[in-house]
PDB file of C-alpha atoms in Angstrom:
ATOM      1  CA  MET A  18      91.506 130.355 115.802  1.00 56.00           C
ATOM      2  CA  ALA A  19      94.543 128.543 114.442  1.00 53.00           C
ATOM      3  CA  LEU A  20      95.348 127.151 117.895  1.00 56.00           C
ATOM      4  CA  TYR A  21      91.766 125.937 118.188  1.00 55.00           C
ATOM      5  CA  ALA A  22      92.014 124.102 114.855  1.00 56.00           C
ATOM      6  CA  LEU A  23      95.360 122.596 115.850  1.00 54.00           C
ATOM      7  CA  PHE A  24      93.764 121.252 119.020  1.00 54.00           C
ATOM      8  CA  PHE A  25      91.562 118.974 116.898  1.00 53.00           C
ATOM      9  CA  LEU A  26      94.206 117.771 114.418  1.00 55.00           C
ATOM     10  CA  ASP A  27      94.983 114.735 116.549  1.00 54.00           C
ATOM     11  CA  ALA A  28      91.512 113.258 115.933  1.00 52.00           C
ATOM     12  CA  PRO A  29      92.649 110.607 113.406  1.00 51.00           C
ATOM     13  CA  PHE A  30      95.429 109.502 115.745  1.00 53.00           C
ATOM     14  CA  LEU A  31      93.002 109.028 118.624  1.00 54.00           C
ATOM     15  CA  THR A  32      91.344 106.225 116.677  1.00 51.00           C
ATOM     16  CA  PHE A  33      94.526 104.180 116.136  1.00 50.00           C
ATOM     17  CA  GLY A  34      94.420 100.954 118.079  1.00 54.00           C
ATOM     18  CA  HIS A  35      90.696 101.243 118.761  1.00 53.00           C
ATOM     19  CA  LYS A  36      88.207  98.805 117.319  1.00 59.00           C
ATOM     20  CA  THR A  37      84.972 100.362 116.168  1.00 58.00           C
ATOM     21  CA  ARG A  38      81.568  98.835 116.789  1.00 55.00           C
ATOM     22  CA  VAL A  39      79.713 101.231 114.478  1.00 57.00           C
ATOM     23  CA  HIS A  40      81.171 103.356 111.704  1.00 59.00           C
ATOM     24  CA  ARG A  41      79.052 105.352 109.255  1.00 61.00           C
ATOM     25  CA  TRP A  42      81.425 106.331 106.429  1.00 66.00           C
ATOM     26  CA  ARG A  43      78.793 107.178 103.812  1.00 73.00           C
ATOM     27  CA  GLU A  44      76.923 109.565 106.066  1.00 75.00           C
ATOM     28  CA  GLN A  45      80.215 111.123 107.172  1.00 77.00           C
ATOM     29  CA  ILE A  46      81.245 111.827 103.580  1.00 81.00           C
ATOM     30  CA  VAL A  47      77.890 113.411 102.711  1.00 81.00           C
ATOM     31  CA  VAL A  48      77.735 115.683 105.748  1.00 81.00           C
ATOM     32  CA  ASN A  49      81.409 116.687 105.539  1.00 82.00           C
ATOM     33  CA  SER A  50      81.037 117.520 101.858  1.00 87.00           C
ATOM     34  CA  LEU A  51      78.114 119.821 102.718  1.00 87.00           C
ATOM     35  CA  GLU A  52      80.296 121.613 105.259  1.00 89.00           C
ATOM     36  CA  LEU A  53      83.249 121.937 102.895  1.00 90.00           C
ATOM     37  CA  ASN A  54      81.006 123.244 100.113  1.00 91.00           C
ATOM     38  CA  LEU A  55      79.546 125.875 102.439  1.00 91.00           C
ATOM     39  CA  LEU A  56      83.033 127.018 103.439  1.00 91.00           C
ATOM     40  CA  PHE A  57      84.140 127.093  99.792  1.00 92.00           C
ATOM     41  CA  VAL A  58      81.129 129.141  98.635  1.00 93.00           C
ATOM     42  CA  TRP A  59      81.544 131.506 101.603  1.00 92.00           C
ATOM     43  CA  ALA A  60      85.262 132.034 100.826  1.00 91.00           C
ATOM     44  CA  LEU A  61      84.560 132.641  97.123  1.00 92.00           C
ATOM     45  CA  THR A  62      81.760 135.037  97.921  1.00 92.00           C
ATOM     46  CA  LYS A  63      83.693 136.943 100.578  1.00 88.00           C
ATOM     47  CA  TRP A  64      87.144 137.214  99.049  1.00 87.00           C
ATOM     48  CA  LEU A  65      86.747 136.645  95.317  1.00 87.00           C
ATOM     49  CA  LEU A  66      83.450 138.406  94.701  1.00 89.00           C
ATOM     50  CA  GLY A  67      83.725 140.806  97.634  1.00 86.00           C
ATOM     51  CA  TRP A  68      80.067 140.501  98.578  1.00 89.00           C
ATOM     52  CA  GLU A  69      79.785 141.687 102.137  1.00 90.00           C
ATOM     53  CA  ARG A  70      77.185 143.448 104.255  1.00 92.00           C
ATOM     54  CA  ARG A  71      77.962 145.053 107.591  1.00 94.00           C
ATOM     55  CA  LEU A  72      75.751 144.156 110.521  1.00 95.00           C
ATOM     56  CA  VAL A  73      76.035 147.537 112.273  1.00 94.00           C
ATOM     57  CA  GLY A  74      77.482 150.946 111.536  1.00 94.00           C
ATOM     58  CA  PRO A  75      80.927 152.080 112.695  1.00 93.00           C
ATOM     59  CA  SER A  76      79.603 153.701 115.881  1.00 94.00           C
ATOM     60  CA  ARG A  77      78.344 150.344 117.232  1.00 96.00           C
ATOM     61  CA  GLU A  78      81.115 148.154 115.844  1.00 96.00           C
ATOM     62  CA  VAL A  79      83.225 148.043 119.049  1.00 96.00           C
ATOM     63  CA  GLY A  80      80.336 146.744 121.155  1.00 96.00           C
ATOM     64  CA  LEU A  81      79.459 144.151 118.528  1.00 97.00           C
ATOM     65  CA  SER A  82      83.080 143.018 118.337  1.00 97.00           C
ATOM     66  CA  ALA A  83      83.332 142.716 122.125  1.00 97.00           C
ATOM     67  CA  GLY A  84      80.231 140.546 122.241  1.00 97.00           C
ATOM     68  CA  GLY A  85      81.513 138.510 119.317  1.00 97.00           C
ATOM     69  CA  LEU A  86      84.861 137.970 121.015  1.00 97.00           C
ATOM     70  CA  ALA A  87      83.120 136.740 124.172  1.00 98.00           C
ATOM     71  CA  LEU A  88      80.988 134.360 122.104  1.00 97.00           C
ATOM     72  CA  LEU A  89      84.053 133.193 120.154  1.00 96.00           C
ATOM     73  CA  PHE A  90      85.984 132.356 123.343  1.00 96.00           C
ATOM     74  CA  ALA A  91      82.925 130.674 124.877  1.00 96.00           C
ATOM     75  CA  GLY A  92      82.552 128.530 121.755  1.00 96.00           C
ATOM     76  CA  VAL A  93      86.231 127.550 121.760  1.00 95.00           C
ATOM     77  CA  GLY A  94      86.034 126.756 125.462  1.00 95.00           C
ATOM     78  CA  LEU A  95      82.927 124.608 125.057  1.00 96.00           C
ATOM     79  CA  ALA A  96      84.307 122.679 122.066  1.00 94.00           C
ATOM     80  CA  VAL A  97      87.693 122.054 123.707  1.00 93.00           C
ATOM     81  CA  TRP A  98      86.023 121.065 126.992  1.00 95.00           C
ATOM     82  CA  GLY A  99      83.830 118.602 125.066  1.00 93.00           C
ATOM     83  CA  LYS A 100      86.848 117.053 123.356  1.00 90.00           C
ATOM     84  CA  LEU A 101      88.827 116.803 126.584  1.00 90.00           C
ATOM     85  CA  THR A 102      85.858 115.155 128.303  1.00 92.00           C
ATOM     86  CA  LEU A 103      85.792 112.444 125.627  1.00 86.00           C
ATOM     87  CA  GLY A 104      89.554 111.948 125.836  1.00 83.00           C
ATOM     88  CA  ARG A 105      90.767 109.030 123.698  1.00 77.00           C
ATOM     89  CA  ARG A 106      87.169 108.222 122.807  1.00 77.00           C
ATOM     90  CA  PHE A 107      86.948 111.397 120.724  1.00 78.00           C
ATOM     91  CA  GLY A 108      86.792 110.746 117.003  1.00 73.00           C
ATOM     92  CA  ALA A 109      86.186 112.980 114.042  1.00 69.00           C
ATOM     93  CA  ALA A 110      83.965 110.385 112.397  1.00 72.00           C
ATOM     94  CA  PHE A 111      80.559 108.866 112.971  1.00 72.00           C
ATOM     95  CA  MET A 112      81.646 105.933 115.113  1.00 72.00           C
ATOM     96  CA  ILE A 113      81.237 104.062 118.345  1.00 74.00           C
ATOM     97  CA  LYS A 114      84.489 102.600 119.640  1.00 73.00           C
ATOM     98  CA  GLU A 115      84.795  99.365 121.586  1.00 75.00           C
ATOM     99  CA  GLY A 116      84.351 100.063 125.274  1.00 76.00           C
ATOM    100  CA  GLN A 117      82.923 103.520 124.686  1.00 80.00           C
ATOM    101  CA  GLU A 118      80.864 104.903 127.537  1.00 86.00           C
ATOM    102  CA  LEU A 119      78.046 107.407 127.380  1.00 90.00           C
ATOM    103  CA  ARG A 120      79.371 110.762 128.622  1.00 91.00           C
ATOM    104  CA  THR A 121      76.759 112.830 130.424  1.00 94.00           C
ATOM    105  CA  ALA A 122      78.879 115.020 132.711  1.00 95.00           C
ATOM    106  CA  GLY A 123      80.759 118.252 132.154  1.00 95.00           C
ATOM    107  CA  PRO A 124      79.778 119.965 128.903  1.00 97.00           C
ATOM    108  CA  TYR A 125      77.607 116.958 128.030  1.00 96.00           C
ATOM    109  CA  ALA A 126      75.310 117.918 130.918  1.00 96.00           C
ATOM    110  CA  ILE A 127      74.696 121.270 129.169  1.00 95.00           C
ATOM    111  CA  THR A 128      74.177 120.073 125.586  1.00 96.00           C
ATOM    112  CA  ARG A 129      74.331 116.643 123.959  1.00 96.00           C
ATOM    113  CA  HIS A 130      76.734 117.976 121.318  1.00 95.00           C
ATOM    114  CA  PRO A 131      78.960 120.625 122.936  1.00 96.00           C
ATOM    115  CA  ILE A 132      81.573 120.496 120.173  1.00 94.00           C
ATOM    116  CA  TYR A 133      78.992 121.288 117.489  1.00 94.00           C
ATOM    117  CA  THR A 134      77.432 123.981 119.687  1.00 96.00           C
ATOM    118  CA  GLY A 135      80.930 125.408 120.147  1.00 96.00           C
ATOM    119  CA  VAL A 136      81.537 125.457 116.388  1.00 94.00           C
ATOM    120  CA  ILE A 137      78.293 127.366 115.769  1.00 96.00           C
ATOM    121  CA  ALA A 138      79.214 129.832 118.541  1.00 97.00           C
ATOM    122  CA  ILE A 139      82.695 130.261 117.039  1.00 96.00           C
ATOM    123  CA  PHE A 140      81.344 131.053 113.560  1.00 96.00           C
ATOM    124  CA  THR A 141      78.777 133.433 115.036  1.00 97.00           C
ATOM    125  CA  GLY A 142      81.425 135.106 117.201  1.00 97.00           C
ATOM    126  CA  VAL A 143      83.736 135.558 114.211  1.00 96.00           C
ATOM    127  CA  ALA A 144      80.855 137.091 112.245  1.00 97.00           C
ATOM    128  CA  LEU A 145      80.230 139.607 115.030  1.00 97.00           C
ATOM    129  CA  VAL A 146      83.933 140.427 115.449  1.00 97.00           C
ATOM    130  CA  TRP A 147      84.239 141.002 111.702  1.00 96.00           C
ATOM    131  CA  ASN A 148      80.867 142.819 111.549  1.00 96.00           C
ATOM    132  CA  SER A 149      80.092 140.481 108.670  1.00 95.00           C
ATOM    133  CA  GLY A 150      76.595 139.657 107.507  1.00 95.00           C
ATOM    134  CA  LEU A 151      77.992 137.092 105.082  1.00 94.00           C
ATOM    135  CA  THR A 152      79.864 135.267 107.844  1.00 95.00           C
ATOM    136  CA  LEU A 153      76.765 135.388 110.057  1.00 96.00           C
ATOM    137  CA  MET A 154      74.861 133.745 107.207  1.00 95.00           C
ATOM    138  CA  LEU A 155      77.597 131.079 107.032  1.00 94.00           C
ATOM    139  CA  ALA A 156      77.144 130.420 110.766  1.00 94.00           C
ATOM    140  CA  ALA A 157      73.400 129.981 110.308  1.00 95.00           C
ATOM    141  CA  LEU A 158      73.823 127.749 107.264  1.00 95.00           C
ATOM    142  CA  PHE A 159      76.599 125.728 108.917  1.00 93.00           C
ATOM    143  CA  ALA A 160      74.141 124.820 111.677  1.00 94.00           C
ATOM    144  CA  ILE A 161      72.237 122.723 109.106  1.00 94.00           C
ATOM    145  CA  PRO A 162      74.937 120.097 108.407  1.00 93.00           C
ATOM    146  CA  LEU A 163      75.886 120.135 112.093  1.00 92.00           C
ATOM    147  CA  TYR A 164      72.267 119.329 112.890  1.00 94.00           C
ATOM    148  CA  PHE A 165      72.498 116.421 110.418  1.00 91.00           C
ATOM    149  CA  HIS A 166      75.620 115.305 112.300  1.00 88.00           C
ATOM    150  CA  THR A 167      73.517 115.092 115.445  1.00 93.00           C
ATOM    151  CA  VAL A 168      70.730 113.154 113.713  1.00 93.00           C
ATOM    152  CA  VAL A 169      73.121 110.496 112.402  1.00 89.00           C
ATOM    153  CA  GLU A 170      75.079 110.264 115.655  1.00 89.00           C
ATOM    154  CA  GLU A 171      72.015 110.084 117.841  1.00 92.00           C
ATOM    155  CA  ALA A 172      70.528 107.260 115.789  1.00 90.00           C
ATOM    156  CA  PHE A 173      73.446 104.946 116.461  1.00 85.00           C
ATOM    157  CA  LEU A 174      73.991 106.238 120.004  1.00 89.00           C
ATOM    158  CA  GLU A 175      70.435 105.184 120.788  1.00 92.00           C
ATOM    159  CA  LEU A 176      71.028 101.751 119.262  1.00 88.00           C
ATOM    160  CA  HIS A 177      74.248 101.321 121.231  1.00 88.00           C
ATOM    161  CA  PHE A 178      73.281 102.799 124.610  1.00 92.00           C
ATOM    162  CA  GLY A 179      69.506 102.111 124.589  1.00 94.00           C
ATOM    163  CA  ASP A 180      67.540 103.329 127.598  1.00 96.00           C
ATOM    164  CA  ALA A 181      70.514 105.215 129.047  1.00 96.00           C
ATOM    165  CA  TRP A 182      70.642 107.293 125.849  1.00 95.00           C
ATOM    166  CA  ARG A 183      66.882 107.859 125.773  1.00 96.00           C
ATOM    167  CA  ASP A 184      66.938 109.072 129.395  1.00 97.00           C
ATOM    168  CA  TYR A 185      69.890 111.363 128.646  1.00 96.00           C
ATOM    169  CA  ARG A 186      68.146 112.713 125.526  1.00 95.00           C
ATOM    170  CA  ARG A 187      65.070 113.599 127.611  1.00 95.00           C
ATOM    171  CA  ARG A 188      67.160 115.546 130.135  1.00 95.00           C
ATOM    172  CA  VAL A 189      69.692 117.432 127.970  1.00 96.00           C
ATOM    173  CA  PRO A 190      69.014 119.658 124.935  1.00 96.00           C
ATOM    174  CA  ARG A 191      70.518 118.720 121.569  1.00 95.00           C
ATOM    175  CA  LEU A 192      72.448 121.869 120.588  1.00 94.00           C
ATOM    176  CA  VAL A 193      71.168 124.948 122.394  1.00 92.00           C
ATOM    177  CA  PRO A 194      72.175 124.885 126.076  1.00 89.00           C
ATOM    178  CA  PHE A 195      69.689 125.482 128.863  1.00 80.00           C
ATOM    179  CA  LEU A 196      66.573 124.924 126.758  1.00 77.00           C
ATOM    180  CA  PRO A 197      63.958 122.681 128.371  1.00 68.00           C
TER     181      PRO A 197
END
């Protein structure tokens, strides 16, 4: 998990030297604060208050952990693949950079937001590995601000890319891969 997080630490540096055409700071602050608050409440609840519910009993824990580990690695793979596909156009903010192209290949042919899908899969995988009902609830709740990320991003992607974006949106699901 730490290596995964380190992989995304270069995001601010990828924006140096790039001019932005669209940048939504206010929306970014609101959505990021929702995510940070969720993580803070989860950490307080889990480690300070000790509120935890197991998902399955000890006899089924190994199978649950194996499935969770597979989901965790799939989520990391999808998120990293999405970032690598964007290359220098990746940014950790709501922005369109000068010269940015609409990416529709690779992981972006599976879901319009593979990094966010990967993050949800990672949280869910961790919850299963830990056999943690509280962490599973965090994964479900974390999907809400990530969905808001997609709403904000898609609004300005449509303005910037027009018909190409609308065609792409018709063909590829927002967050859950392989849905019609």
